[in-house]
Amino acid sequence: MEKGIYEKMGDIYAPYYQQMSLAAYQLPEERRQKYGKKAYKDVRDAFKTILATENKDRPIILAGFSQGAKWRLNY
């Protein structure tokens, strides 16, 4: 849905990843971090793949929506 904002500017890369459920936000910090780390790892791995295989040193717009815009994990 959000790709319409950027689709005229270049290629869109939107990987699938494990998201946290809304219920996870209500968990104590230690447990919430566990689930956040799973989602973060999926996104991090996908980003590394696109840089290595598809990007060809072109500029990047990194946009986050919903969890991607709100959630900050301490790593």
Rosetta silent file (secondary structure, phi, psi, omega in degrees, C-alpha in Angstrom):
SEQUENCE: MEKGIYEKMGDIYAPYYQQMSLAAYQLPEERRQKYGKKAYKDVRDAFKTILATENKDRPIILAGFSQGAKWRLNY
SCORE:     score description
SCORE:     0.000 S_00000001
   1 L     0.000  -45.275 -176.787    0.000    0.000    0.000 S_00000001
   2 H   -75.298  -14.707 -176.476    2.720    2.489    0.928 S_00000001
   3 H   -60.152  -24.918  179.911    4.810    1.705   -2.146 S_00000001
   4 H   -58.114  -26.104  178.879    2.772    4.212   -4.147 S_00000001
   5 H   -65.992  -34.596 -171.159    4.655    6.988   -2.391 S_00000001
   6 L  -114.398  -10.974 -167.990    7.977    5.828   -3.837 S_00000001
   7 L   -62.408  -22.612  177.533    7.290    3.680   -6.898 S_00000001
   8 L   -83.602  -10.237 -176.954    8.043    6.447   -9.410 S_00000001
   9 L   -89.969  -20.166 -177.496   11.413    7.114   -7.744 S_00000001
  10 L   165.620 -165.253 -179.936   12.959    3.680   -8.260 S_00000001
  11 L   -72.711  147.217  177.134   12.760    0.001   -7.488 S_00000001
  12 L  -107.904  130.463  174.551   10.800   -1.163   -4.453 S_00000001
  13 L  -124.385  111.785 -176.674   12.175   -3.914   -2.248 S_00000001
  14 L  -128.651   90.137 -176.257    9.725   -5.003    0.437 S_00000001
  15 L   -73.408  151.706  169.856   10.797   -8.268    2.086 S_00000001
  16 L   -76.997  145.612  177.813    8.495  -10.493    4.054 S_00000001
  17 L  -154.688  160.219  177.598    9.455  -10.794    7.712 S_00000001
  18 L   -73.955  123.092  178.066    8.112  -12.103   10.994 S_00000001
  19 L  -100.780  156.215  172.394    6.186   -9.358   12.726 S_00000001
  20 L   -80.893  146.510  174.388    5.351   -9.053   16.388 S_00000001
  21 L   -79.629  162.390  177.567    1.699   -9.240   17.266 S_00000001
  22 H   -59.915  -31.654  179.798    0.088   -6.314   19.050 S_00000001
  23 H   -62.701  -30.386 -179.037   -0.105   -8.489   22.160 S_00000001
  24 H   -64.579  -27.026  178.883    3.703   -8.642   22.309 S_00000001
  25 H   -65.992  -20.254 -179.389    3.847   -4.902   22.989 S_00000001
  26 H   -89.198   -6.407 -178.496    2.157   -5.566   26.314 S_00000001
  27 L   -74.460  158.698  172.855    4.784   -8.070   27.454 S_00000001
  28 L   -57.869  152.859 -174.140    7.536   -7.218   29.922 S_00000001
  29 H   -49.017  -46.734 -176.806   10.581   -5.641   28.237 S_00000001
  30 H   -61.106  -44.087  179.568   12.754   -8.778   28.261 S_00000001
  31 H   -71.356  -38.203  179.053   10.108  -10.926   26.565 S_00000001
  32 H   -62.065  -41.126  179.456    9.145   -8.167   24.128 S_00000001
  33 H   -60.579  -37.120  179.931   12.788   -7.837   23.033 S_00000001
  34 H   -57.376  -46.747 -178.625   12.893  -11.566   22.238 S_00000001
  35 H   -73.700  -35.850  177.501   10.116  -11.232   19.661 S_00000001
  36 H   -63.960  -36.523 -179.818   11.435   -7.947   18.326 S_00000001
  37 H   -65.059  -34.651  177.602   14.824   -9.495   17.695 S_00000001
  38 H   -62.884  -48.616  179.282   13.267  -12.164   15.467 S_00000001
  39 H   -63.755  -42.984 -179.741   11.610   -9.561   13.261 S_00000001
  40 H   -60.602  -41.916 -179.388   14.742   -7.393   13.249 S_00000001
  41 H   -61.962  -42.772  178.423   16.912  -10.338   12.152 S_00000001
  42 H   -59.523  -47.333 -177.850   14.627  -11.062    9.194 S_00000001
  43 H   -67.106  -43.357  179.115   14.711   -7.442    8.042 S_00000001
  44 H   -59.905  -46.631 -179.649   18.477   -7.113    8.622 S_00000001
  45 H   -63.009  -41.036  178.785   19.197  -10.280    6.635 S_00000001
  46 H   -65.224  -39.868  179.754   16.953   -9.149    3.783 S_00000001
  47 H   -65.045  -42.111  177.127   18.644   -5.735    3.699 S_00000001
  48 H   -61.910  -39.246  179.336   22.084   -7.314    3.528 S_00000001
  49 H   -64.534  -45.861 -178.809   20.897   -9.518    0.667 S_00000001
  50 H   -64.630  -37.523  177.825   19.525   -6.625   -1.378 S_00000001
  51 H   -64.825  -38.931 -176.966   22.742   -4.653   -0.890 S_00000001
  52 H   -77.439  -28.762 -170.403   24.853   -7.608   -1.982 S_00000001
  53 H  -116.247  -26.278 -170.617   22.771   -8.753   -4.948 S_00000001
  54 L  -121.848  -25.290 -166.904   20.505   -6.025   -6.303 S_00000001
  55 L   -72.671  -40.198 -179.288   21.579   -2.533   -5.265 S_00000001
  56 L    55.028   41.300  176.906   24.649   -1.920   -7.452 S_00000001
  57 L    59.424   25.824  176.560   25.730    1.010   -5.229 S_00000001
  58 L   -81.944  158.199  175.238   22.650    3.074   -6.021 S_00000001
  59 L   -61.593  154.556 -176.979   21.189    5.494   -3.440 S_00000001
  60 L  -127.103  137.999  167.111   18.661    4.006   -1.023 S_00000001
  61 L  -107.472  117.406  179.495   15.521    5.361    0.597 S_00000001
  62 L  -104.211  111.696 -176.466   14.876    3.359    3.729 S_00000001
  63 L  -119.245  138.826  177.319   11.279    3.830    4.842 S_00000001
  64 L  -122.343  138.431  177.141    9.503    2.200    7.747 S_00000001
  65 L  -126.536  152.871  179.127    5.797    1.991    8.346 S_00000001
  66 L    55.895 -119.961 -178.354    3.875    0.668   11.326 S_00000001
  67 H   -60.431  -37.809 -177.979    6.301   -1.467   13.355 S_00000001
  68 H   -64.208  -25.616 -179.934    9.205   -0.465   11.164 S_00000001
  69 H   -92.626  -23.881 -172.523    8.671    3.189   11.971 S_00000001
  70 H   -99.437  -42.430 -166.504    7.860    2.822   15.657 S_00000001
  71 L   -81.739  128.478  174.918    9.866   -0.003   17.128 S_00000001
  72 L  -124.469  122.689  178.688   13.433    0.555   18.277 S_00000001
  73 L  -104.074  149.429  179.870   15.402   -2.346   19.655 S_00000001
  74 L   -95.244  104.896  178.456   18.584   -2.016   21.630 S_00000001
  75 L  -124.217    0.000    0.000   21.327   -3.997   19.890 S_00000001
